[in-house]
Coordinates of C-alpha atoms in Angstrom, one line a residue:
X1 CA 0.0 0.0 0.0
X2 CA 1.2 3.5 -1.2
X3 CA -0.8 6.4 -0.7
X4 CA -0.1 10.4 -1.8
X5 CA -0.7 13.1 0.6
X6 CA -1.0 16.8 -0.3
X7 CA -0.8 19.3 1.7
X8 CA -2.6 22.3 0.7
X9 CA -1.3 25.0 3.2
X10 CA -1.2 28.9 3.1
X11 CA 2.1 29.9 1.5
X12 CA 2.4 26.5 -1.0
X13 CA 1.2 22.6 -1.6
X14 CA 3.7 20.0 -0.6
X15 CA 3.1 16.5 -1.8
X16 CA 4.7 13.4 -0.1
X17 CA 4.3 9.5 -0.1
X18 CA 3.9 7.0 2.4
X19 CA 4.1 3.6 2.0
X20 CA 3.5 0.5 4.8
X21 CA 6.4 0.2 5.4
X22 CA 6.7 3.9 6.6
X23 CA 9.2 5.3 4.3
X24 CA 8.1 9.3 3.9
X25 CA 9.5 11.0 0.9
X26 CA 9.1 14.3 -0.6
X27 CA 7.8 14.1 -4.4
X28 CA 7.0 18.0 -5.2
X29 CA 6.5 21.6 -4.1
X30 CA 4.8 24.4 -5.0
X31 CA 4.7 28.1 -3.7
X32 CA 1.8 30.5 -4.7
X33 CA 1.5 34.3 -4.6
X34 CA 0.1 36.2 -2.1
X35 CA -2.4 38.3 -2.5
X36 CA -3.1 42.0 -0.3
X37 CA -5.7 44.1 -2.4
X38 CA -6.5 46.2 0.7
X39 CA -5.2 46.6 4.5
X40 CA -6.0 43.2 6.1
X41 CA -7.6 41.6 3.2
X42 CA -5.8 38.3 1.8
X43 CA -6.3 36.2 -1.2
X44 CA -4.8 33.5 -3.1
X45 CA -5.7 32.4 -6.9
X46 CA -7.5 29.5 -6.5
X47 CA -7.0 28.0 -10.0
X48 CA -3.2 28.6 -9.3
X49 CA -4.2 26.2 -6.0
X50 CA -5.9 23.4 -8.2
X51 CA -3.0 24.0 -10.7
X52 CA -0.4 22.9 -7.8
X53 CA -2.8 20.4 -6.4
X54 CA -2.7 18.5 -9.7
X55 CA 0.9 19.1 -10.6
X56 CA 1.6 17.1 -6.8
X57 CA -0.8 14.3 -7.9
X58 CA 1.2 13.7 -11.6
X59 CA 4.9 13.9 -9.9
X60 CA 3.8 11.4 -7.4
X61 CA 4.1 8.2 -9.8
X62 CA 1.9 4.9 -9.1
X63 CA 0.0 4.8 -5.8
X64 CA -3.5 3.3 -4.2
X65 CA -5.0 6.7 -2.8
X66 CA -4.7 10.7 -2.2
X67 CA -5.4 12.0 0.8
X68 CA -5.8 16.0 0.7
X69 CA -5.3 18.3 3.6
X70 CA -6.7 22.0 3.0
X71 CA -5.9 25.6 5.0
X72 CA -9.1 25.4 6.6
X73 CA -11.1 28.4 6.7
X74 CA -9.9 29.9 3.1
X75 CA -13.5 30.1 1.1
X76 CA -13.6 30.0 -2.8
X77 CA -16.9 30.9 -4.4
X78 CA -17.1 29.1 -8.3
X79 CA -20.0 28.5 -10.6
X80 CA -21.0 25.1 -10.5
X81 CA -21.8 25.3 -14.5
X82 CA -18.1 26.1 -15.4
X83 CA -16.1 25.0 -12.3
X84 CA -14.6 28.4 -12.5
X85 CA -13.9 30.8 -9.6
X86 CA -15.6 34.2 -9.8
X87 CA -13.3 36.0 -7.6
X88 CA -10.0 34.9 -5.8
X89 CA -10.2 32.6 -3.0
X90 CA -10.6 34.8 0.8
X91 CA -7.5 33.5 3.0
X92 CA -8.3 32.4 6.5
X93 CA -5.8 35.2 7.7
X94 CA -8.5 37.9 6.0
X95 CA -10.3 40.1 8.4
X96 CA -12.9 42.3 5.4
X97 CA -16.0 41.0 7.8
X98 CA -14.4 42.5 10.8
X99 CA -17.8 45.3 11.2
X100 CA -20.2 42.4 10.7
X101 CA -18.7 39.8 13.2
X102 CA -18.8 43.0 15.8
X103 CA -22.1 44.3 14.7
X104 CA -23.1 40.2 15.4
X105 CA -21.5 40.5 18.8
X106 CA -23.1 43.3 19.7
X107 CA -26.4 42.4 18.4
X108 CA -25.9 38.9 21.4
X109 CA -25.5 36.8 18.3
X110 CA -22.3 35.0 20.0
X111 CA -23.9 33.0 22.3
X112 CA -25.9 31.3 19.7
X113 CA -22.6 30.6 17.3
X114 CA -20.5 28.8 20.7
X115 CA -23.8 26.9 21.6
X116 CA -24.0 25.8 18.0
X117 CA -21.3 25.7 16.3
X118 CA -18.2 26.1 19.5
X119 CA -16.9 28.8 17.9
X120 CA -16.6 32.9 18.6
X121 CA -17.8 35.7 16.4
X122 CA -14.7 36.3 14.1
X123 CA -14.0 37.1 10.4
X124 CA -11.4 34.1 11.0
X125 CA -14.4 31.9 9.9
X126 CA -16.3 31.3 7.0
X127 CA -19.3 32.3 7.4
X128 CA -19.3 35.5 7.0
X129 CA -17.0 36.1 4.2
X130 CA -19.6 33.6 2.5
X131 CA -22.3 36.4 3.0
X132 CA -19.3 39.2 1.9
X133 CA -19.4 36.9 -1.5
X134 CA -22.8 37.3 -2.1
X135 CA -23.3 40.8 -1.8
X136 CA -20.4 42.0 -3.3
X137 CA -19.1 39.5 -5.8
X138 CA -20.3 40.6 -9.2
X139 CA -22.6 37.9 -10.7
X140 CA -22.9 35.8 -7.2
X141 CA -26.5 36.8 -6.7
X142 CA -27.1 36.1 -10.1
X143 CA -25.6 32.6 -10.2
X144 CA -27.6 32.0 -7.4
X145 CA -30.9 32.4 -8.8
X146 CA -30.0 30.1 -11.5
X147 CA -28.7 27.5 -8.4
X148 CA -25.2 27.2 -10.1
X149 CA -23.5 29.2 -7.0
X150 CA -21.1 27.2 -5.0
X151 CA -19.3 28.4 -1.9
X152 CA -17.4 26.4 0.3
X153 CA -14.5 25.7 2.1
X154 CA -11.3 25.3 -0.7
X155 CA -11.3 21.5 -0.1
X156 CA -14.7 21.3 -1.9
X157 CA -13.5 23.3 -4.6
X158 CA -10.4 21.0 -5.1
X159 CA -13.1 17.8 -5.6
X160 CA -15.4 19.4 -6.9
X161 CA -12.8 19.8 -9.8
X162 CA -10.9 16.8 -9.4
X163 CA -13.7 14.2 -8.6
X164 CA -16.9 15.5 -9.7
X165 CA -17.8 15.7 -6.3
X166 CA -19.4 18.8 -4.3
X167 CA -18.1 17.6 -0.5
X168 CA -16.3 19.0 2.7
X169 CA -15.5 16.8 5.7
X170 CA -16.8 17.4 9.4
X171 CA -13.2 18.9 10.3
X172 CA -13.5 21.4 7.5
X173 CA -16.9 22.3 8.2
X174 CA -16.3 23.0 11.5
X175 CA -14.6 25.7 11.1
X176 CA -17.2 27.3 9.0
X177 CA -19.5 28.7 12.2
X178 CA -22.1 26.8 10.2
X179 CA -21.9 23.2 11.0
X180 CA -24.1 22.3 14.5
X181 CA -21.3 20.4 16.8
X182 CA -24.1 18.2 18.5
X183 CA -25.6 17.0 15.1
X184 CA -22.7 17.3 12.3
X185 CA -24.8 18.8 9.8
X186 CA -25.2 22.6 9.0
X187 CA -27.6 24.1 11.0
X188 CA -30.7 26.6 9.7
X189 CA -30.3 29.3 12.6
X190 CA -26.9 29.6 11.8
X191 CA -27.4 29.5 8.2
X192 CA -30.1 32.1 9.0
X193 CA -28.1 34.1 11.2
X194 CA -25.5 34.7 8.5
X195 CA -27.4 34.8 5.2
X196 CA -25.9 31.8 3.7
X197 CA -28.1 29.4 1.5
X198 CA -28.3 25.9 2.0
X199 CA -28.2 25.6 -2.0
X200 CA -24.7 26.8 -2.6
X201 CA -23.4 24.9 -0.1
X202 CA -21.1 20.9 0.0
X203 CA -22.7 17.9 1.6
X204 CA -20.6 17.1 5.1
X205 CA -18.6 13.9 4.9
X206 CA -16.8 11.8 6.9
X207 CA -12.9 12.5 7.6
X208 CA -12.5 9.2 5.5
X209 CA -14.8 10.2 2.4
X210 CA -15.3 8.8 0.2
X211 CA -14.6 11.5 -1.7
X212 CA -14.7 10.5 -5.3
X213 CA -11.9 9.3 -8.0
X214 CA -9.4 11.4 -9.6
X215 CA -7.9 9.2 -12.7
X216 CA -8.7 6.3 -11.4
X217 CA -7.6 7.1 -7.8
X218 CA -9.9 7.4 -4.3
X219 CA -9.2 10.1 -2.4
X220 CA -9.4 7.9 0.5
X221 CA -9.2 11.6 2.9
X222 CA -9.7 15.0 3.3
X223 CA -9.5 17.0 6.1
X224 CA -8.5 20.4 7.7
X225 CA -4.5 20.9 7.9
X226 CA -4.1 21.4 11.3
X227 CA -6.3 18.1 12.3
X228 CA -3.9 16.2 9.6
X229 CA -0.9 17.5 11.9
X230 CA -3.0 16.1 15.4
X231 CA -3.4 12.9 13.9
X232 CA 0.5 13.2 12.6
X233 CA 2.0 13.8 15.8
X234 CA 0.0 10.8 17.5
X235 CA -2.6 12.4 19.6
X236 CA -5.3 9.8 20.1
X237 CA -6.1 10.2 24.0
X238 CA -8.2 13.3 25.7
X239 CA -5.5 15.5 27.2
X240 CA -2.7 14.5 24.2
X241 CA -2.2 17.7 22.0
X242 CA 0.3 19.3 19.9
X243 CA 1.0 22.6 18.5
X244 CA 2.2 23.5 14.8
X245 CA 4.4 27.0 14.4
X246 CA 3.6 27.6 10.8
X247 CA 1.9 30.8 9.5
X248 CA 0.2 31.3 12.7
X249 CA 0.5 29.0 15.9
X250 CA -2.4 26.7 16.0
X251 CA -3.0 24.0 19.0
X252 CA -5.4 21.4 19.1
X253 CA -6.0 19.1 22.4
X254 CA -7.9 16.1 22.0
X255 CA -11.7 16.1 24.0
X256 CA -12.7 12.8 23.3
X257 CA -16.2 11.7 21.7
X258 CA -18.6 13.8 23.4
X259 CA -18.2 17.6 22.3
X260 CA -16.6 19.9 24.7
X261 CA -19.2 22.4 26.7
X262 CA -19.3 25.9 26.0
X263 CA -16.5 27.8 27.8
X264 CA -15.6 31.0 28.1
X265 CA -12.0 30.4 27.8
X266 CA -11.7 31.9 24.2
X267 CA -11.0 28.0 23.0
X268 CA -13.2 27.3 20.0
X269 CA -14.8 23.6 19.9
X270 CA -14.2 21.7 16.9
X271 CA -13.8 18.2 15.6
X272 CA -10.8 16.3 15.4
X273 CA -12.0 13.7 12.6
X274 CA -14.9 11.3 12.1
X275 CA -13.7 7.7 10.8
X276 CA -15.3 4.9 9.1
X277 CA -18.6 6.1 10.0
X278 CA -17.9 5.9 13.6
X279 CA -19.0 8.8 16.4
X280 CA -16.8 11.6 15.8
X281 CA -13.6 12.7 18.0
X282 CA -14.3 16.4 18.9
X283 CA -10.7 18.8 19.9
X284 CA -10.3 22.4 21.2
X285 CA -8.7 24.3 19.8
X286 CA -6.6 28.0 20.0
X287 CA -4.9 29.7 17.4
X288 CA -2.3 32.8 17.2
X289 CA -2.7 34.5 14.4
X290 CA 1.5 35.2 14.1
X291 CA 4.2 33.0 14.3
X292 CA 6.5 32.2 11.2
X293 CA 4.9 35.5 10.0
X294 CA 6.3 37.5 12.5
X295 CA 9.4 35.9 11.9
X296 CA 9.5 36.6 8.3
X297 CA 8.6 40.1 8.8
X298 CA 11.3 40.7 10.7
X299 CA 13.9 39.6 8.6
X300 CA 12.6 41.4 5.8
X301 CA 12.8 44.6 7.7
X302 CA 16.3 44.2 8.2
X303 CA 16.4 42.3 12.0
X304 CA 18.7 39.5 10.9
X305 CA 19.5 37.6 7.7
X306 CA 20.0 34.1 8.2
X307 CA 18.0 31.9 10.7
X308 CA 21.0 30.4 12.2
X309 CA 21.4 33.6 13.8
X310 CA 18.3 33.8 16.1
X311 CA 19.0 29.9 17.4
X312 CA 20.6 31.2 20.6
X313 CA 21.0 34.7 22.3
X314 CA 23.9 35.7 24.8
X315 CA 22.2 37.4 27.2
X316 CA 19.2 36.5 29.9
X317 CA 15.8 36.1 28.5
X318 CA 14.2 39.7 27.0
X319 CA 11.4 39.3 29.2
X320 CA 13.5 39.2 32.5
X321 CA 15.4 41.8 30.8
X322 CA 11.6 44.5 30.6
X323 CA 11.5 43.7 26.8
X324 CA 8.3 42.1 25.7
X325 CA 7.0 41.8 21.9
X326 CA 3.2 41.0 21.3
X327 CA 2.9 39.0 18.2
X328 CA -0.6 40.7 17.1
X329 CA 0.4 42.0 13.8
X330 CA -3.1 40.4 12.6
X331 CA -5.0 40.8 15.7
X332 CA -5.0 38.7 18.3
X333 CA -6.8 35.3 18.4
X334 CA -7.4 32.9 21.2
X335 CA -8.2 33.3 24.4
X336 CA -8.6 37.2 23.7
X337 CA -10.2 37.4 19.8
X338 CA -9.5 41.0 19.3
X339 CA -9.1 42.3 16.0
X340 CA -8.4 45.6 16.7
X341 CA -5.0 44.8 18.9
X342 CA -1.8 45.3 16.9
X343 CA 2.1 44.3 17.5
X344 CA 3.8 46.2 19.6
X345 CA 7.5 46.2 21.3
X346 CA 7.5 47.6 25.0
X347 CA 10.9 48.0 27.0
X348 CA 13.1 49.1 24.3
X349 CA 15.7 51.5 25.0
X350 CA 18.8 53.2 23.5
X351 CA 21.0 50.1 24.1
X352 CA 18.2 47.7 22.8
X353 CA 19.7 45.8 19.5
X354 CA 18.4 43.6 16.9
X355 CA 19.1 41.0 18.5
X356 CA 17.5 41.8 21.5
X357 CA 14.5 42.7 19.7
X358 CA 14.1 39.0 17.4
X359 CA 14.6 37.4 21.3
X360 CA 11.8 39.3 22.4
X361 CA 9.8 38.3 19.0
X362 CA 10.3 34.4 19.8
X363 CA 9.7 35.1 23.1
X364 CA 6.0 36.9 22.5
X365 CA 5.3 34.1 20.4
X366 CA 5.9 31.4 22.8
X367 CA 4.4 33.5 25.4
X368 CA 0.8 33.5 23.5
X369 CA 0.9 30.2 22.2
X370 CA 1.4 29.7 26.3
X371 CA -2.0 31.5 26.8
X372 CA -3.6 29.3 24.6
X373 CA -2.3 26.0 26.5
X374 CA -2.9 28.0 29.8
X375 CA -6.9 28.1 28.8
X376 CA -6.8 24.6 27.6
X377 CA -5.3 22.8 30.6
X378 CA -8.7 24.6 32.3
X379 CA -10.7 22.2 30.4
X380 CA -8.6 19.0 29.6
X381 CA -6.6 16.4 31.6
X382 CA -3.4 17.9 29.4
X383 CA -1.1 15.7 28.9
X384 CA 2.8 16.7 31.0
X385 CA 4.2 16.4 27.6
X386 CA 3.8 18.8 24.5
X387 CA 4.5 17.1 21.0
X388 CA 5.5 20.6 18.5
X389 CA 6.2 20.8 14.9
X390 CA 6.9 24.0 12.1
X391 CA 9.6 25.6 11.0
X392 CA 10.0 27.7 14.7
X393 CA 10.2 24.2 16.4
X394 CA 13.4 23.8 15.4
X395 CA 14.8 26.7 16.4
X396 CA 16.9 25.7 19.7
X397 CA 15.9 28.4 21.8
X398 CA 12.3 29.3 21.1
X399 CA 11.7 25.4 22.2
X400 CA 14.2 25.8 25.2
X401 CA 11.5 28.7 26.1
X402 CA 8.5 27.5 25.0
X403 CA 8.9 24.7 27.3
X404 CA 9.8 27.1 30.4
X405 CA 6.6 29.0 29.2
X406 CA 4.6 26.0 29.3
X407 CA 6.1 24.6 32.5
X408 CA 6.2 20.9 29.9
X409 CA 8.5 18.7 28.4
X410 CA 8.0 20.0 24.5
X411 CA 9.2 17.1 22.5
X412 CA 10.2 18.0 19.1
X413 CA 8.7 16.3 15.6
X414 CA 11.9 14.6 14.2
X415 CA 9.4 15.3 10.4
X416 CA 9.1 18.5 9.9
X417 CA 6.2 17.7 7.9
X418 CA 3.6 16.0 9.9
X419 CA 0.6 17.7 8.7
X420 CA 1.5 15.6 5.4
X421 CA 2.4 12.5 6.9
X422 CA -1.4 12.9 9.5
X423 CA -3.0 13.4 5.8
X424 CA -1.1 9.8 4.8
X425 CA -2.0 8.0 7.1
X426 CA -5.8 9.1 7.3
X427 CA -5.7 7.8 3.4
X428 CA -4.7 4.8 4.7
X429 CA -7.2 4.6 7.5
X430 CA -9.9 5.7 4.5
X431 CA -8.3 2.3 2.2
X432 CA -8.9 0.0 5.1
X433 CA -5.6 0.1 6.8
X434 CA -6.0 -1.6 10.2
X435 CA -1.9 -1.3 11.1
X436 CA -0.6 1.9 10.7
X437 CA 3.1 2.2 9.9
X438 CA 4.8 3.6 13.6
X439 CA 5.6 7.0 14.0
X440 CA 9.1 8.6 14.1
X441 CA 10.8 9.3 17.6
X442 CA 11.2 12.9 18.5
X443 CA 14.2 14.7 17.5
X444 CA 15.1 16.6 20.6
X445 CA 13.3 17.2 24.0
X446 CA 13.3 20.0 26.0
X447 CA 12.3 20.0 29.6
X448 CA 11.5 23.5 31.8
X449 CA 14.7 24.4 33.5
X450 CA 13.6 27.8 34.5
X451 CA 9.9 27.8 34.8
X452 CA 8.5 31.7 34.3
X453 CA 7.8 33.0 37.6
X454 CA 4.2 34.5 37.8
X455 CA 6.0 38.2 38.0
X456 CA 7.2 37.6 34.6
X457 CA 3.9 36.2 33.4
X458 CA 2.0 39.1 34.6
X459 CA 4.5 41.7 32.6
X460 CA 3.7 39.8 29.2
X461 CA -0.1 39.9 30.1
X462 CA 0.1 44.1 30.7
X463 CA 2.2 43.9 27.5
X464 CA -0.6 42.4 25.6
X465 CA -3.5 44.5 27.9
X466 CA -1.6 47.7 26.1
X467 CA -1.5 45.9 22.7
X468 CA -5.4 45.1 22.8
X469 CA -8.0 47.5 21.0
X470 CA -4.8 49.8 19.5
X471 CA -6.2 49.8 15.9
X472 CA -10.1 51.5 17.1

């Protein structure tokens, strides 16, 4: 058994193979263009997505199945007639819907989305930029009075085109603040709430599919990225979760089969994955909107040049030093879901350097990705240990600090790619597979040597107090 996994993530598609055995190899890789037509509005061209998506299936040579994993939130709208897009696909990351998610909150409207669907009122999620679509897409509302509109989640579009198919998975539509947690199937208040027609919308699927044949191969799975990277790293028990430094920081922490209650710990409910027709495996989950991002921004403002050189610092940590960095250069997600916040260095002085400023930067982001755990470990048995993955997880010292942050061991992936190798081996659950090949060891562990004391804690949390509301 040989199966091809794509993953379909915010910056490229990477496309791998895994076979029973377990061997994991790379076959292509694509990047894409990012697209900024106004202040905090992001888009990608979502034929140049399908285009990449294909080119990964004909470089992988023979195999038995595909499984796909997609960004998650990122919505394309296409007419059904002529499969073709009629405006660019809106990236997760995109915050155009901001006045109508607070016009929402204000109206009381959140209490019926986290009793619903788990989820807060934020343009993060799909349903509103599905409304944005049909009011201000020219020819949407005409497409839909001749039922050829389609808008979904960019997974549907990518079988819709491949396969023929017009489906999403539970993961996927989870994250849509449309699908009803307690009966997997989208729900007519929330429809109602947020103007969205049934009509133009997939049919809800199984993790597992099936989702169709692409020349003459099942895609066996489909599924949201950061799900594929839960099921990558392991995670199987409540309390087990991981977190993935891409783009932004996202964590997930497994619930177990019954769906978690509604909190108020800024955690959004969502489902892990529904196999083989069994009950689904519900998750909480907490993102940060900057990680990576951060990073990359500054090194293209001139802060360093090569990544080598933010893998240690000489000098005591920047926060025990009065130098904090608040990662909310998009906002600021989970527990705190405030658009208006923005980054912000506090502490910085005449002798402050570059340096000093990056440690800071990997320091905020280990810091919020803290708060998320910090609200999760309120709801789950969490698991002592921390399984991480991204490109930041292999930096030496954000891991070193993360782990003090945390007050865990943080084991590090020894596969830097485990949302593809989680999308592999769902495939192979979705073929049959009882066995599933074992999972790499971890490449390094970290343990807390110097926990943050709760002084230190507290200057980050007036740091990101001062950081909240800036852009109102």
């Amino acid at each position: 058994m040989k199966v091809l996994a794509i993953d379909q993530g915010t910056t490229g598609s990477k496309a791998f193979t895994l076979d029973e055995a377990g061997h994991f190899a790379k076959v292509a890789g694509f990047e894409h263009a990012q697209h900024y037509p106004q202040a905090g509005w992001v888009e990608h061209d979502a034929e140049e997505l399908l285009a990449h998506v294909t080119a990964c299936i004909a470089a992988a040579g023979p195999v038995d199945a595909i499984g796909i994993d997609n960004q998650g939130e990122t919505l394309v709208a296409w007419d059904a007639g002529t499969g073709k897009p009629i405006h660019r696909a809106i990236v997760w990351q995109d915050d155009r819907t901001k006045d109508v998610t607070e016009r929402l909150k204000a109206e009381g409207a959140e209490d019926l989305t986290l009793a619903r669907a788990g989820l807060p009122l934020d343009p993060y999620f799909s349903a509103s930029k599905m409304r944005w679509i049909i009011d201000h897409v020219d020819g949407a509302k005409a497409l839909l009075q001749q039922g050829r509109l389609r808008i979904a989640t960019s997974d549907a579009f990518f079988l819709d085109r491949l396969t023929g198919e017009y489906a999403t998975d539970v993961t996927t539509a989870s994250r849509t603040s449309l699908m009803s947690l307690d009966t997997l199937a989208w729900d007519d208040d929330l429809l109602k709430l947020f103007g969205v027609p049934r009509e133009v919308l997939p049919e809800i699927r199984d993790t597992t599919g099936p989702f169709g044949v692409h020349e003459r191969l099942p895609v066996t799975a489909s599924l949201v990225d950061q799900q594929a990277a839960l099921f990558g790293h392991g995670c199987a028990r409540a309390g087990d979760a991981k977190i993935t430094f891409g783009t932004g920081a996202f964590a997930l922490g497994i619930a177990g089969a019954a769906r978690p209650p509604r909190n108020a710990s800024g955690l959004a409910a969502t489902v892990a994955w529904r196999v083989g027709g069994k009950g689904a495996d519900f998750a909480l989950d907490g993102a940060v909107y900057n990680a990576a991002s951060a990073i990359n921004w500054g090194r293209g403002i001139g802060l360093f040049s090569q990544y080598d050189e933010i893998n240690s610092f000489d000098r005591p940590s920047a926060l025990s030093r009065g130098l904090c960095f608040v990662p909310a250069l998009s906002g600021l997600a989970c527990p705190h879901w405030d658009r208006n916040a923005a980054g912000l260095w506090i502490g910085l002085g005449l002798d402050t350097t570059k340096a000093d400023m990056m440690q800071a930067m990997l320091e905020g982001i280990a810091l919020r990705a803290a708060e998320v755990m910090q609200a999760m470990a309120g709801m789950l048995p969490l698991a002592a240990t921390i399984s991480i993955d991204g490109g930041l997880a292999n930096n030496p010292y954000f891991a070193g600090f993360l782990a003090n942050a945390l007050n865990r061991t943080v084991t590090v992936a020894s596969s830097t790619e485990l949302t593809a190798l989680g999308t592999a081996r769902m495939a192979m659950r979705g073929l049959g597979a009882g066995d599933l090949p074992p999972l790499p060891s971890p490449q390094r562990i970290h343990r807390p040597d110097h926990p943050l004391t709760d002084d230190l804690r507290g200057r980050f949390a007036e740091a990101v107090t001062r950081a909240r509301n800036w852009r109102s």
